[in-house]
Short mmCIF file of C-alpha atoms and ligand atoms in Angstrom, two decimals:
data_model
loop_
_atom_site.label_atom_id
_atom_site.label_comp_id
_atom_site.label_asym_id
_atom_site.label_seq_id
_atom_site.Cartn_x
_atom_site.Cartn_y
_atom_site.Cartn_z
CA UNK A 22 -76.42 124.36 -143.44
CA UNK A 23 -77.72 127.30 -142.20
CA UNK A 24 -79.55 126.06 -138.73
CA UNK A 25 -76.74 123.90 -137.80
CA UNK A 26 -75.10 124.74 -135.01
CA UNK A 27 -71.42 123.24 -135.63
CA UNK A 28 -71.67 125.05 -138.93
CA UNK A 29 -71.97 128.16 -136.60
CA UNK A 30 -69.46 127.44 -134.31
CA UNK A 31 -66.45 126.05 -137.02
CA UNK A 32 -66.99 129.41 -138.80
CA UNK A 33 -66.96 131.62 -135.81
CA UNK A 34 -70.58 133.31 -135.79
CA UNK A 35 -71.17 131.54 -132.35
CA UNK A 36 -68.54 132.00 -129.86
CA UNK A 37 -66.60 128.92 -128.66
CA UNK A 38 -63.74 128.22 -126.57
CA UNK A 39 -61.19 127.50 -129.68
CA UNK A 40 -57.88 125.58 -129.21
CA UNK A 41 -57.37 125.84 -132.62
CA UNK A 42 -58.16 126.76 -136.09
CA UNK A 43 -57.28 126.47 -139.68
CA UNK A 44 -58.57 126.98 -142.76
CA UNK A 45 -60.19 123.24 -142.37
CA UNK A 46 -60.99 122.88 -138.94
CA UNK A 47 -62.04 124.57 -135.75
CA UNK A 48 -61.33 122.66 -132.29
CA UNK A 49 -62.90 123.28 -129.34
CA UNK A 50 -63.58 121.98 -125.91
CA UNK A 51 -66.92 120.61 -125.65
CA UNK A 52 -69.73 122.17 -123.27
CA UNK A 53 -70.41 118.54 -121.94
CA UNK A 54 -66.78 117.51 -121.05
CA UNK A 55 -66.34 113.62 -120.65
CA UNK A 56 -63.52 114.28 -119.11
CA UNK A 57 -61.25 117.67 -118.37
CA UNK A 58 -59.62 118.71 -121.90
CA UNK A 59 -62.29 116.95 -124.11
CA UNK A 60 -62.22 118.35 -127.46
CA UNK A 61 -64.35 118.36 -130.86
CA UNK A 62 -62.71 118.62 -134.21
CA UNK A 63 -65.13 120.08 -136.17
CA UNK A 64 -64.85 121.03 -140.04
CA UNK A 65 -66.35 124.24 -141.36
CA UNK A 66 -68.33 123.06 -144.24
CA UNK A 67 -71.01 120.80 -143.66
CA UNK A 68 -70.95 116.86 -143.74
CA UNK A 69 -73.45 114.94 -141.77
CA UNK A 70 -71.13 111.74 -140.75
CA UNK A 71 -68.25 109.62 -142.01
CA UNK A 72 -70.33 108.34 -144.78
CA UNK A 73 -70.63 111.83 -146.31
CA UNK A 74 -67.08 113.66 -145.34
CA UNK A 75 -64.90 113.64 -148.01
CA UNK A 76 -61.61 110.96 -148.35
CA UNK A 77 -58.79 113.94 -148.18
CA UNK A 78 -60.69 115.84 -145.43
CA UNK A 79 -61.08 112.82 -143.51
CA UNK A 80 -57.68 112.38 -143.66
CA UNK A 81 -57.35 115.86 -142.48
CA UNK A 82 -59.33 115.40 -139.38
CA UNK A 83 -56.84 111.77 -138.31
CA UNK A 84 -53.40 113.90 -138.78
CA UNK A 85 -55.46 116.96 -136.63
CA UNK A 86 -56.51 114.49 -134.31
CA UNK A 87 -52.57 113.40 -133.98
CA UNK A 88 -51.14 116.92 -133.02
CA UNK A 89 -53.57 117.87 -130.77
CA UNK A 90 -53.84 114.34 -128.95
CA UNK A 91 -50.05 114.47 -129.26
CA UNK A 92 -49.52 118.22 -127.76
CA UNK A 93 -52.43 118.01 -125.36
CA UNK A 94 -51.03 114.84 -123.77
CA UNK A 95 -48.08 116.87 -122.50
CA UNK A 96 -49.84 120.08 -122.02
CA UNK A 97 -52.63 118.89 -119.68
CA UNK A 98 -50.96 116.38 -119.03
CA UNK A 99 -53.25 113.46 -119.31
CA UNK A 100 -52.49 109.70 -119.47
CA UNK A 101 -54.14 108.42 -122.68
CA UNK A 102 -56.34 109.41 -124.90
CA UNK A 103 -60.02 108.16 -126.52
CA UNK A 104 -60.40 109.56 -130.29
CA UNK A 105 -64.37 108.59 -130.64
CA UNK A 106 -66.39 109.88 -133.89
CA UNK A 107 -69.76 108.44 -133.58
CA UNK A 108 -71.98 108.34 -137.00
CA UNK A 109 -76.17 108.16 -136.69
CA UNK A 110 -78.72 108.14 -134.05
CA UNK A 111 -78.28 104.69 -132.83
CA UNK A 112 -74.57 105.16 -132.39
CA UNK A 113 -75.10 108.39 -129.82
CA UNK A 114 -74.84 110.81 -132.71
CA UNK A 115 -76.53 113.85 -131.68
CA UNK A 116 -75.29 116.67 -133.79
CA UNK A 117 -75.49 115.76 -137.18
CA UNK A 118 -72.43 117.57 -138.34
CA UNK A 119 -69.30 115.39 -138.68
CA UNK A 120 -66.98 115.99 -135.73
CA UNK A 121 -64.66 114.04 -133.47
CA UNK A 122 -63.87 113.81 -130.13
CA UNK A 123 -60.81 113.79 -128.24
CA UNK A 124 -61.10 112.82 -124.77
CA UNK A 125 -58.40 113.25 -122.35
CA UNK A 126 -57.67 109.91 -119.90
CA UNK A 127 -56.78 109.97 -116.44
CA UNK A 128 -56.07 106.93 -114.57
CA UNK A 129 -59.18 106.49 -112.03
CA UNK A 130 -61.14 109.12 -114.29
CA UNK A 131 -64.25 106.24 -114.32
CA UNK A 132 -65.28 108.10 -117.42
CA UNK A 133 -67.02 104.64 -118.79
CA UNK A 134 -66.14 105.24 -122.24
CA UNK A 135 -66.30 101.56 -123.94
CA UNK A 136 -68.80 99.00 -124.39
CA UNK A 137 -69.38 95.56 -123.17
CA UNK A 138 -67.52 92.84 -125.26
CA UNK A 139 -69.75 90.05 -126.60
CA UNK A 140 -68.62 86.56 -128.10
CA UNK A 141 -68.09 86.33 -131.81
CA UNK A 142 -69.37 83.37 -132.95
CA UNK A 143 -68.53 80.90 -135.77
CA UNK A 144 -71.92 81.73 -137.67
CA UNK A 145 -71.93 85.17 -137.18
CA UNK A 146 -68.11 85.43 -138.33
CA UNK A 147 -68.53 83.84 -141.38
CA UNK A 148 -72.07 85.71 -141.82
CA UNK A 149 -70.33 89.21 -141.75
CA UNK A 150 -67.50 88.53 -143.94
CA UNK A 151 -69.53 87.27 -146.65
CA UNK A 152 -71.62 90.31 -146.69
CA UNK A 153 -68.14 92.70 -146.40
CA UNK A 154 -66.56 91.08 -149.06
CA UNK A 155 -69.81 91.87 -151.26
CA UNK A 156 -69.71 95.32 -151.07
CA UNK A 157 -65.77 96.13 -150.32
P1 LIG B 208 -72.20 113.47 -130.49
O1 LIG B 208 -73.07 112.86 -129.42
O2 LIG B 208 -71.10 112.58 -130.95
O3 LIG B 208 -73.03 114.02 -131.63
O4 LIG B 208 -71.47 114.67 -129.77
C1 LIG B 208 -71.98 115.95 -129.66
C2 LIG B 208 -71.16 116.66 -128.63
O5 LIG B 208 -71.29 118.04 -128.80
C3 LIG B 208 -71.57 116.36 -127.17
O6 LIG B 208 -70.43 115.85 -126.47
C4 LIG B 208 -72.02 117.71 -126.63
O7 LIG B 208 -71.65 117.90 -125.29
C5 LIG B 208 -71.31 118.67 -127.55
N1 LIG B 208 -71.96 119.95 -127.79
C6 LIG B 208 -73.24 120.17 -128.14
N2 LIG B 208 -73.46 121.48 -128.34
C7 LIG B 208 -72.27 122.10 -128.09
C8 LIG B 208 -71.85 123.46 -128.12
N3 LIG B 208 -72.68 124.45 -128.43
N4 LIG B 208 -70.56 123.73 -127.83
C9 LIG B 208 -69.70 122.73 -127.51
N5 LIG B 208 -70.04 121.43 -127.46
C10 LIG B 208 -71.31 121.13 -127.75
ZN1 LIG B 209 -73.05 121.86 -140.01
#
């Protein structure tokens, strides 16, 4: 995708502060840290979301997410980790190239990374898993 700007980055024609690379991936720290440390996998072709990434590569991105989570725990240190990969608008998707965050956790950090739990109800239970069990 030529005017995508992850696209640039993962393939090195716009500088970035790099952690690491591969011939998959390019990580670096986000410009608009959550937290000290926080991180975007990013792949170097092109896939909008989830939906569109391929299985394998997918894959890919979880084990990369594991040794860096896993390495950066000890070298920042930090005291947990959130591994958020938000897909479309309404979910806080904002740069339409697949990507996923790793965000360092300090105790105290009031980051306010979460969301405010609900009640699931009988009707809306049964509801939901009728429609999954369509399609899956
Ligand atoms: P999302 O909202 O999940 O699409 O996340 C996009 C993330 O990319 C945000 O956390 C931004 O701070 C970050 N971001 C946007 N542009 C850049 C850039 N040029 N370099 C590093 N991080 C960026
Ligand atoms: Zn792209």
């Amino acid at each position: 995708m030529s005017d995508c700007i992850f696209c640039k980055i993962a393939n090195g024609e716009i500088p970035s502060a790099t952690l690491y690379e591969d011939q998959d991936f390019r990580v670096i720290l986000d410009l608009g840290p959550a937290t000290k440390g926080h991180a975007l996998i990013l792949p170097k072709a092109h896939y909008a979301d989830l939906t569109e990434i391929p299985e394998e590569l997918a894959g890919k991105a979880t084990a990369l997410a594991k040794k860096i989570v896993t390495a950066m725990k000890t070298a920042l240190p930090c005291d947990g980790y959130n591994v958020v990969q938000n897909n479309g608008l309404a979910a806080g998707q904002t740069v339409f190239h697949y990507h996923v965050h790793l965000i360092p956790r300090y105790a105290d950090d009031h980051a306010g990374i979460g969301w405010k739990p609900g009640k699931l109800t009988e009707e809306v239970r049964d509801e939901v898993l009728a429609k999954a069990k369509e399609v899956l």
